[in-house]
């Protein structure tokens, strides 16, 4: 009987992704910790608490990564641990990160370090957070310089900022992230701009400290499509959302010029080209847009799901693998290497994740066949972790976790991912065992 295989390059990065606050535990000096203490802010009254205990023992999970044959992991550095009090840098915290990164390297796992992943030191938020460029930019630059100098010998793959669009929208428009002020469109776009400027300045300082650095950003992209077929206003609103959410930040970075949607809100800072050595794509889902005259701030469109499509737990999002290829095709135009820095879903029972993995990786494989320069895939996430205002209910891990006992269990999807990483391929035998329903489509 003929056998079929989707082969990936031998040096492809097979990884997972995490963020400090979601896994470390007891990050008491950031704005999230403060926010979690107030009832009603987090689903089910949950708190991050000891999270996945990584501050004490990330290495136990690093050993598990080895068992899964992973050769890459993306984690973030917690600014509020390194600089708990403004201007005071904690050497022990930096040493702990140094140990973690060395621990990954010793296990043959290449670390990618994110410098900002949603959390701010509490003192920064008290001073106005990301709304004021003059305030935040020099402080972020100083933190970046300090951190990169300290971790120079254990990391050279830097991701400056995670999902600037999500961070700004959820904080200043969505009321889902602290300090959750009343939604304000102008302020949100101002924060977009400040994050763009922060990336450019961080990239410059990283290059100065570490000329060999490879610098990128993790950009969240969603497919926006009009809800009603042939409904011109739905289509126009979807385009507007795409422009604001998917394009404005990336275009400013790639062209070294403020995208026209941002010009009005931009600080007096000249942008430059060349700050990106690679682009990170965080891809999760597609959204349906219905024209809404009263929703100017979201591009005159609602944000909905197409009826009857496959959804992940708690309607987190539609499972739409084709969108991954769509986005890779768009990014290919920038002629830079791409890493898929996040992709995953909440799936408590793990009945969707094996098929999700195979179907999404098939899109990555196709992209590679088209000669798009895709270098790696970092699954979100290695282990169930604290999902921000959703608390603990959303289970994104290849390993399940009971946060009370800290017991982990490898999910079937984790075993599958381990097999894929070991052989750098997806075989028909894997599909038959883990997602037989896909047999008819994967190799077509
Ligand atoms: O958990 C988050 C992560 O922090 C940022 N990207 C999306 C993930 C899943 O919602």
Short mmCIF file of C-alpha atoms and ligand atoms in Angstrom, two decimals:
data_model
loop_
_atom_site.label_atom_id
_atom_site.label_comp_id
_atom_site.label_asym_id
_atom_site.label_seq_id
_atom_site.Cartn_x
_atom_site.Cartn_y
_atom_site.Cartn_z
CA UNK A 1 0.00 0.00 0.00
CA UNK A 2 1.33 3.46 -0.87
CA UNK A 3 2.31 5.60 2.09
CA UNK A 4 2.18 9.38 2.27
CA UNK A 5 4.28 11.84 4.22
CA UNK A 6 4.45 15.61 4.56
CA UNK A 7 8.13 16.33 5.11
CA UNK A 8 9.39 19.49 6.78
CA UNK A 9 12.96 20.83 6.53
CA UNK A 10 15.41 18.99 8.76
CA UNK A 11 16.36 22.20 10.61
CA UNK A 12 12.74 23.28 11.14
CA UNK A 13 12.10 24.66 14.63
CA UNK A 14 9.54 22.57 16.50
CA UNK A 15 8.67 24.46 19.61
CA UNK A 16 6.12 25.63 22.11
CA UNK A 17 5.40 29.09 23.50
CA UNK A 18 4.66 30.44 26.97
CA UNK A 19 4.60 33.84 28.69
CA UNK A 20 6.10 34.66 32.07
CA UNK A 21 2.99 35.65 33.97
CA UNK A 22 1.03 32.70 32.64
CA UNK A 23 3.49 30.06 33.83
CA UNK A 24 5.96 31.40 36.40
CA UNK A 25 3.78 31.94 39.44
CA UNK A 26 3.82 34.64 42.09
CA UNK A 27 4.57 37.53 39.79
CA UNK A 28 3.52 39.95 42.44
CA UNK A 29 4.95 43.16 41.02
CA UNK A 30 2.93 43.54 37.82
CA UNK A 31 -0.41 45.09 36.95
CA UNK A 32 -2.07 41.71 36.42
CA UNK A 33 -1.34 40.49 39.92
CA UNK A 34 -2.98 43.58 41.34
CA UNK A 35 -5.97 43.20 39.00
CA UNK A 36 -6.46 39.52 39.89
CA UNK A 37 -7.04 40.38 43.53
CA UNK A 38 -10.35 42.10 42.74
CA UNK A 39 -13.39 39.87 42.45
CA UNK A 40 -15.08 39.97 39.07
CA UNK A 41 -11.99 40.69 37.02
CA UNK A 42 -11.11 37.08 36.26
CA UNK A 43 -13.49 34.34 35.20
CA UNK A 44 -14.48 32.14 38.14
CA UNK A 45 -12.55 34.36 40.58
CA UNK A 46 -9.33 32.61 39.47
CA UNK A 47 -5.86 33.96 40.15
CA UNK A 48 -2.52 33.17 38.59
CA UNK A 49 -1.14 32.15 42.03
CA UNK A 50 1.73 29.68 41.66
CA UNK A 51 0.73 29.23 37.97
CA UNK A 52 2.82 26.36 36.54
CA UNK A 53 5.59 26.82 39.07
CA UNK A 54 8.16 27.77 36.45
CA UNK A 55 9.93 30.31 38.60
CA UNK A 56 10.83 27.48 40.97
CA UNK A 57 11.21 24.66 38.50
CA UNK A 58 10.74 25.41 34.82
CA UNK A 59 13.43 22.80 34.26
CA UNK A 60 11.01 19.95 34.98
CA UNK A 61 8.99 21.05 31.96
CA UNK A 62 12.16 21.57 29.92
CA UNK A 63 12.89 17.88 30.54
CA UNK A 64 9.43 17.06 29.25
CA UNK A 65 10.17 19.15 26.14
CA UNK A 66 13.15 16.92 25.50
CA UNK A 67 10.88 13.90 25.75
CA UNK A 68 8.72 15.49 23.07
CA UNK A 69 11.77 16.04 20.83
CA UNK A 70 11.29 19.81 20.78
CA UNK A 71 14.22 21.90 19.60
CA UNK A 72 12.81 25.36 20.35
CA UNK A 73 10.87 27.20 23.03
CA UNK A 74 9.59 30.75 23.19
CA UNK A 75 9.24 32.27 26.66
CA UNK A 76 8.97 35.77 28.01
CA UNK A 77 10.94 37.76 30.53
CA UNK A 78 8.96 39.49 33.24
CA UNK A 79 9.93 43.17 33.39
CA UNK A 80 8.45 43.51 36.88
CA UNK A 81 10.76 40.82 38.25
CA UNK A 82 13.84 42.42 36.73
CA UNK A 83 12.88 45.95 37.73
CA UNK A 84 10.38 45.58 40.58
CA UNK A 85 11.03 49.13 41.68
CA UNK A 86 11.72 51.77 39.08
CA UNK A 87 15.44 52.02 38.41
CA UNK A 88 16.36 49.05 40.65
CA UNK A 89 17.39 45.97 38.75
CA UNK A 90 17.24 42.62 40.48
CA UNK A 91 20.42 40.64 39.76
CA UNK A 92 18.97 37.43 41.19
CA UNK A 93 15.99 37.60 38.86
CA UNK A 94 18.27 38.06 35.87
CA UNK A 95 20.39 35.16 37.09
CA UNK A 96 17.28 32.98 37.29
CA UNK A 97 16.44 33.82 33.67
CA UNK A 98 20.04 33.15 32.73
CA UNK A 99 19.79 29.72 34.34
CA UNK A 100 16.52 28.98 32.56
CA UNK A 101 17.88 29.91 29.15
CA UNK A 102 21.07 27.98 29.73
CA UNK A 103 18.92 25.06 30.87
CA UNK A 104 17.09 25.13 27.56
CA UNK A 105 20.30 25.34 25.57
CA UNK A 106 21.88 22.45 27.45
CA UNK A 107 18.88 20.37 26.45
CA UNK A 108 19.29 21.26 22.79
CA UNK A 109 16.33 23.64 22.84
CA UNK A 110 16.85 27.04 21.27
CA UNK A 111 15.27 29.81 23.34
CA UNK A 112 13.38 32.70 21.81
CA UNK A 113 12.88 35.45 24.38
CA UNK A 114 9.96 37.88 24.33
CA UNK A 115 10.69 41.13 26.13
CA UNK A 116 7.13 42.32 26.59
CA UNK A 117 4.18 39.96 26.81
CA UNK A 118 1.17 41.87 28.19
CA UNK A 119 2.55 42.56 31.68
CA UNK A 120 3.99 45.82 33.01
CA UNK A 121 5.62 46.55 36.32
CA UNK A 122 2.91 47.97 38.53
CA UNK A 123 4.92 51.20 38.89
CA UNK A 124 4.86 51.66 35.12
CA UNK A 125 1.08 51.49 35.01
CA UNK A 126 0.87 53.89 37.92
CA UNK A 127 2.88 56.32 35.80
CA UNK A 128 0.53 56.02 32.82
CA UNK A 129 1.66 52.74 31.24
CA UNK A 130 1.90 52.74 27.47
CA UNK A 131 -0.24 55.79 26.83
CA UNK A 132 2.55 58.32 27.05
CA UNK A 133 5.53 57.86 24.70
CA UNK A 134 7.83 60.23 26.55
CA UNK A 135 7.28 58.30 29.74
CA UNK A 136 7.33 54.70 28.58
CA UNK A 137 9.91 54.64 25.77
CA UNK A 138 13.07 55.53 27.73
CA UNK A 139 12.01 53.17 30.51
CA UNK A 140 11.39 50.27 28.16
CA UNK A 141 14.70 50.95 26.39
CA UNK A 142 16.58 50.89 29.67
CA UNK A 143 14.95 47.60 30.68
CA UNK A 144 15.74 46.04 27.30
CA UNK A 145 19.36 47.15 27.38
CA UNK A 146 19.86 45.80 30.87
CA UNK A 147 18.23 42.48 30.05
CA UNK A 148 19.98 41.87 26.75
CA UNK A 149 23.37 42.63 28.29
CA UNK A 150 22.69 40.17 31.09
CA UNK A 151 21.45 37.39 28.81
CA UNK A 152 23.80 38.03 25.91
CA UNK A 153 25.60 34.68 26.10
CA UNK A 154 22.45 32.56 26.34
CA UNK A 155 20.07 34.15 23.84
CA UNK A 156 20.27 35.85 20.47
CA UNK A 157 16.74 35.31 19.19
CA UNK A 158 14.68 38.21 20.51
CA UNK A 159 11.01 38.95 20.15
CA UNK A 160 10.54 42.52 21.31
CA UNK A 161 6.79 42.67 21.86
CA UNK A 162 3.99 40.14 21.88
CA UNK A 163 0.80 41.06 20.01
CA UNK A 164 0.91 44.84 20.32
CA UNK A 165 -2.52 45.04 18.66
CA UNK A 166 -4.14 42.62 21.13
CA UNK A 167 -2.50 44.26 24.13
CA UNK A 168 -3.67 47.73 23.11
CA UNK A 169 -7.18 46.70 22.09
CA UNK A 170 -7.84 44.49 25.12
CA UNK A 171 -6.47 47.09 27.51
CA UNK A 172 -7.91 50.28 26.06
CA UNK A 173 -10.95 49.10 24.09
CA UNK A 174 -12.03 45.75 25.44
CA UNK A 175 -12.11 46.18 29.21
CA UNK A 176 -10.52 42.74 29.46
CA UNK A 177 -7.04 43.77 30.56
CA UNK A 178 -5.95 46.04 33.39
CA UNK A 179 -6.35 48.88 34.08
CA UNK A 180 -9.36 48.62 31.71
CA UNK A 181 -10.31 52.28 31.49
CA UNK A 182 -13.42 53.26 29.53
CA UNK A 183 -12.88 52.29 25.88
CA UNK A 184 -11.12 55.02 23.95
CA UNK A 185 -10.30 54.54 20.27
CA UNK A 186 -7.81 57.40 20.02
CA UNK A 187 -5.91 56.25 23.07
CA UNK A 188 -5.81 52.70 21.72
CA UNK A 189 -4.22 53.84 18.47
CA UNK A 190 -1.81 56.00 20.42
CA UNK A 191 -0.74 52.85 22.26
CA UNK A 192 -0.36 51.06 18.89
CA UNK A 193 2.07 53.82 17.91
CA UNK A 194 3.96 53.76 21.20
CA UNK A 195 4.45 50.01 20.85
CA UNK A 196 5.73 50.44 17.29
CA UNK A 197 8.17 53.09 18.51
CA UNK A 198 9.18 50.86 21.42
CA UNK A 199 9.97 48.03 19.04
CA UNK A 200 12.12 50.26 16.81
CA UNK A 201 14.04 51.65 19.74
CA UNK A 202 14.43 48.25 21.38
CA UNK A 203 15.73 46.77 18.13
CA UNK A 204 18.32 49.54 17.86
CA UNK A 205 19.60 48.98 21.37
CA UNK A 206 19.64 45.19 21.00
CA UNK A 207 21.73 45.50 17.83
CA UNK A 208 24.15 47.80 19.60
CA UNK A 209 24.59 45.41 22.52
CA UNK A 210 24.52 42.24 20.47
CA UNK A 211 25.38 42.59 16.78
CA UNK A 212 24.55 38.92 16.09
CA UNK A 213 20.98 39.30 17.43
CA UNK A 214 18.03 38.15 15.34
CA UNK A 215 15.14 40.43 16.14
CA UNK A 216 11.44 40.09 15.47
CA UNK A 217 7.99 40.78 16.85
CA UNK A 218 5.05 38.44 17.48
CA UNK A 219 2.16 39.83 15.46
CA UNK A 220 -1.36 38.50 15.99
CA UNK A 221 -3.33 38.24 12.74
CA UNK A 222 -6.94 37.19 12.25
CA UNK A 223 -8.88 36.60 9.09
CA UNK A 224 -11.75 39.12 8.87
CA UNK A 225 -14.51 38.31 6.41
CA UNK A 226 -17.93 39.80 5.76
CA UNK A 227 -20.69 37.80 7.40
CA UNK A 228 -23.23 38.05 4.58
CA UNK A 229 -22.04 36.89 1.17
CA UNK A 230 -22.02 39.71 -1.40
CA UNK A 231 -22.91 42.28 1.24
CA UNK A 232 -20.71 45.18 0.28
CA UNK A 233 -20.85 46.99 3.63
CA UNK A 234 -19.91 43.83 5.55
CA UNK A 235 -16.97 43.41 3.20
CA UNK A 236 -15.88 47.03 3.61
CA UNK A 237 -16.08 46.80 7.40
CA UNK A 238 -14.05 43.58 7.33
CA UNK A 239 -11.41 45.40 5.24
CA UNK A 240 -11.32 48.25 7.72
CA UNK A 241 -10.81 45.82 10.60
CA UNK A 242 -8.09 44.06 8.70
CA UNK A 243 -6.35 47.34 8.03
CA UNK A 244 -6.43 48.48 11.63
CA UNK A 245 -5.75 45.19 13.34
CA UNK A 246 -3.60 43.22 10.90
CA UNK A 247 -1.88 45.85 8.78
CA UNK A 248 -1.31 49.14 10.55
CA UNK A 249 1.44 48.07 12.94
CA UNK A 250 3.28 45.73 10.61
CA UNK A 251 3.19 48.12 7.69
CA UNK A 252 4.63 50.91 9.88
CA UNK A 253 7.46 48.62 10.95
CA UNK A 254 8.23 47.23 7.52
CA UNK A 255 8.07 50.52 5.64
CA UNK A 256 9.64 52.67 8.30
CA UNK A 257 6.73 55.09 7.93
CA UNK A 258 3.60 55.44 9.97
CA UNK A 259 0.66 53.69 8.34
CA UNK A 260 -1.94 56.28 7.37
CA UNK A 261 -4.40 55.00 10.01
CA UNK A 262 -1.86 55.77 12.74
CA UNK A 263 -0.36 59.08 11.59
CA UNK A 264 -2.70 61.19 13.69
CA UNK A 265 -1.73 59.39 16.87
CA UNK A 266 1.99 58.92 16.31
CA UNK A 267 4.55 60.38 18.69
CA UNK A 268 7.19 62.66 17.24
CA UNK A 269 9.54 59.82 16.49
CA UNK A 270 11.05 59.00 13.15
CA UNK A 271 10.61 55.42 12.16
CA UNK A 272 13.27 53.46 10.33
CA UNK A 273 13.26 50.38 8.19
CA UNK A 274 15.22 47.24 8.91
CA UNK A 275 14.26 46.74 12.55
CA UNK A 276 12.90 43.28 11.78
CA UNK A 277 15.08 40.29 10.93
CA UNK A 278 12.04 38.04 11.00
CA UNK A 279 8.30 38.22 11.55
CA UNK A 280 6.46 36.20 14.16
CA UNK A 281 2.91 35.22 13.32
CA UNK A 282 0.42 34.42 16.07
CA UNK A 283 -2.50 32.87 14.26
CA UNK A 284 -5.64 31.51 15.90
CA UNK A 285 -8.86 32.15 14.04
CA UNK A 286 -11.20 33.82 11.56
CA UNK A 287 -13.94 36.29 12.40
CA UNK A 288 -17.15 37.30 10.70
CA UNK A 289 -17.92 40.98 10.34
CA UNK A 290 -21.38 42.49 10.08
CA UNK A 291 -21.64 46.17 9.18
CA UNK A 292 -22.64 48.25 12.20
CA UNK A 293 -23.14 51.97 11.71
CA UNK A 294 -22.76 52.53 15.47
CA UNK A 295 -19.38 50.80 15.81
CA UNK A 296 -16.92 53.23 14.29
CA UNK A 297 -14.16 52.17 16.65
CA UNK A 298 -14.14 48.61 15.39
CA UNK A 299 -14.09 49.58 11.72
CA UNK A 300 -17.90 49.88 11.56
CA UNK A 301 -18.23 46.16 12.06
CA UNK A 302 -19.31 43.66 14.67
CA UNK A 303 -17.02 40.82 15.60
CA UNK A 304 -18.87 37.53 15.29
CA UNK A 305 -18.39 33.93 14.20
CA UNK A 306 -19.76 32.30 11.09
CA UNK A 307 -22.67 30.09 12.10
CA UNK A 308 -22.20 26.34 11.88
CA UNK A 309 -18.40 26.36 11.88
CA UNK A 310 -16.17 24.28 14.18
CA UNK A 311 -15.50 26.21 17.37
CA UNK A 312 -13.02 25.57 20.15
CA UNK A 313 -13.98 25.54 23.86
CA UNK A 314 -16.00 28.50 25.18
CA UNK A 315 -16.35 29.81 21.63
CA UNK A 316 -12.74 31.03 21.83
CA UNK A 317 -12.62 30.99 18.06
CA UNK A 318 -13.43 29.18 14.88
CA UNK A 319 -11.00 26.46 13.89
CA UNK A 320 -9.96 27.74 10.47
CA UNK A 321 -6.65 26.26 9.29
CA UNK A 322 -6.83 27.80 5.79
CA UNK A 323 -6.37 31.23 7.37
CA UNK A 324 -2.85 30.28 8.43
CA UNK A 325 -1.78 29.88 4.81
CA UNK A 326 -3.57 33.11 3.88
CA UNK A 327 -1.52 34.98 6.45
CA UNK A 328 1.74 33.28 5.52
CA UNK A 329 1.13 34.28 1.92
CA UNK A 330 0.65 37.89 2.97
CA UNK A 331 3.75 37.90 5.13
CA UNK A 332 5.80 36.34 2.35
CA UNK A 333 5.64 39.67 0.53
CA UNK A 334 7.93 41.17 3.18
CA UNK A 335 10.69 38.74 2.12
CA UNK A 336 11.71 38.01 5.69
CA UNK A 337 11.87 34.68 7.50
CA UNK A 338 8.69 33.88 9.39
CA UNK A 339 8.20 31.95 12.60
CA UNK A 340 4.73 30.92 13.66
CA UNK A 341 5.24 32.19 17.18
CA UNK A 342 1.81 31.01 18.41
CA UNK A 343 -0.99 28.77 17.23
CA UNK A 344 -3.28 26.66 19.35
CA UNK A 345 -6.70 26.33 20.91
CA UNK A 346 -8.42 25.72 24.22
CA UNK A 347 -9.52 22.09 24.19
CA UNK A 348 -10.11 20.55 27.58
CA UNK A 349 -10.97 17.08 26.25
CA UNK A 350 -8.25 17.12 23.61
CA UNK A 351 -10.69 15.84 21.04
CA UNK A 352 -9.99 18.70 18.62
CA UNK A 353 -6.30 19.40 19.14
CA UNK A 354 -4.81 16.41 17.25
CA UNK A 355 -6.82 17.32 14.14
CA UNK A 356 -6.11 21.02 14.71
CA UNK A 357 -2.38 20.35 14.77
CA UNK A 358 -2.38 18.22 11.65
CA UNK A 359 -4.64 20.57 9.69
CA UNK A 360 -2.68 23.70 10.62
CA UNK A 361 0.70 22.10 10.03
CA UNK A 362 -0.52 20.98 6.64
CA UNK A 363 -1.01 24.67 5.78
CA UNK A 364 2.52 25.37 7.00
CA UNK A 365 3.79 22.51 4.84
CA UNK A 366 1.99 23.98 1.83
CA UNK A 367 3.57 27.36 2.51
CA UNK A 368 7.00 25.73 2.52
CA UNK A 369 6.19 24.02 -0.80
CA UNK A 370 5.46 27.50 -2.20
CA UNK A 371 8.96 28.45 -1.00
CA UNK A 372 7.75 30.82 1.67
CA UNK A 373 10.54 31.13 4.21
CA UNK A 374 8.82 29.59 7.24
CA UNK A 375 11.44 28.61 9.80
CA UNK A 376 9.49 27.23 12.74
CA UNK A 377 6.26 26.55 14.59
CA UNK A 378 5.75 27.27 18.30
CA UNK A 379 2.58 25.68 19.60
CA UNK A 380 0.62 27.61 22.20
CA UNK A 381 1.10 26.12 24.64
CA UNK A 382 3.29 23.52 26.28
CA UNK A 383 1.19 23.14 29.41
CA UNK A 384 -2.21 24.49 30.52
CA UNK A 385 -1.59 27.93 31.97
CA UNK A 386 -3.24 31.07 33.32
CA UNK A 387 -5.26 32.46 30.42
CA UNK A 388 -5.53 36.09 31.55
CA UNK A 389 -9.10 37.21 32.25
CA UNK A 390 -10.32 33.73 31.28
CA UNK A 391 -8.43 32.33 34.26
CA UNK A 392 -7.76 28.60 34.33
CA UNK A 393 -10.78 27.38 32.44
CA UNK A 394 -9.22 27.47 28.98
CA UNK A 395 -6.88 24.54 28.47
CA UNK A 396 -4.29 25.26 25.81
CA UNK A 397 -1.64 22.72 26.83
CA UNK A 398 -0.05 19.75 25.14
CA UNK A 399 0.20 18.74 28.79
CA UNK A 400 -2.76 19.15 31.09
CA UNK A 401 -2.11 20.71 34.47
CA UNK A 402 -3.91 20.62 37.76
CA UNK A 403 -2.80 23.97 39.22
CA UNK A 404 -3.61 22.78 42.76
CA UNK A 405 -1.41 19.69 42.73
CA UNK A 406 0.86 20.75 39.87
CA UNK A 407 0.34 17.31 38.35
CA UNK A 408 0.74 17.16 34.60
CA UNK A 409 -0.40 14.62 32.10
CA UNK A 410 0.63 14.32 28.50
CA UNK A 411 -2.34 14.74 26.21
CA UNK A 412 -2.69 12.62 23.07
CA UNK A 413 -2.04 15.74 21.04
CA UNK A 414 1.22 16.17 22.95
CA UNK A 415 2.28 12.67 22.00
CA UNK A 416 1.38 13.43 18.39
CA UNK A 417 3.36 16.68 18.40
CA UNK A 418 6.31 14.76 19.82
CA UNK A 419 6.15 12.28 16.95
CA UNK A 420 5.93 15.07 14.40
CA UNK A 421 8.90 16.89 15.95
CA UNK A 422 10.99 13.71 16.09
CA UNK A 423 10.64 12.94 12.40
CA UNK A 424 10.02 16.50 11.17
CA UNK A 425 7.13 15.08 9.22
CA UNK A 426 3.49 14.08 9.30
CA UNK A 427 2.91 10.53 8.11
CA UNK A 428 -0.28 8.81 7.07
CA UNK A 429 0.21 6.46 9.99
CA UNK A 430 0.09 9.43 12.42
CA UNK A 431 -3.04 10.80 10.78
CA UNK A 432 -4.70 7.39 10.90
CA UNK A 433 -3.93 7.01 14.61
CA UNK A 434 -4.63 10.55 15.82
CA UNK A 435 -7.15 12.14 13.45
CA UNK A 436 -8.54 9.44 11.13
CA UNK A 437 -11.28 11.75 9.88
CA UNK A 438 -8.61 13.81 8.14
CA UNK A 439 -7.24 10.87 6.14
CA UNK A 440 -9.21 11.88 3.07
CA UNK A 441 -8.01 15.47 3.06
CA UNK A 442 -4.47 15.72 4.42
CA UNK A 443 -2.65 14.09 1.51
CA UNK A 444 -4.92 15.31 -1.25
O1 LIG B 1 -2.59 33.05 26.10
C1 LIG B 1 -2.56 33.92 25.02
C2 LIG B 1 -1.19 34.54 24.86
O2 LIG B 1 -0.76 35.17 26.02
C3 LIG B 1 -1.20 35.54 23.74
N1 LIG B 1 -1.74 34.98 22.52
C4 LIG B 1 -2.97 34.23 22.62
C5 LIG B 1 -2.89 33.20 23.73
C6 LIG B 1 -4.19 32.39 23.81
O3 LIG B 1 -5.29 33.23 24.01
#
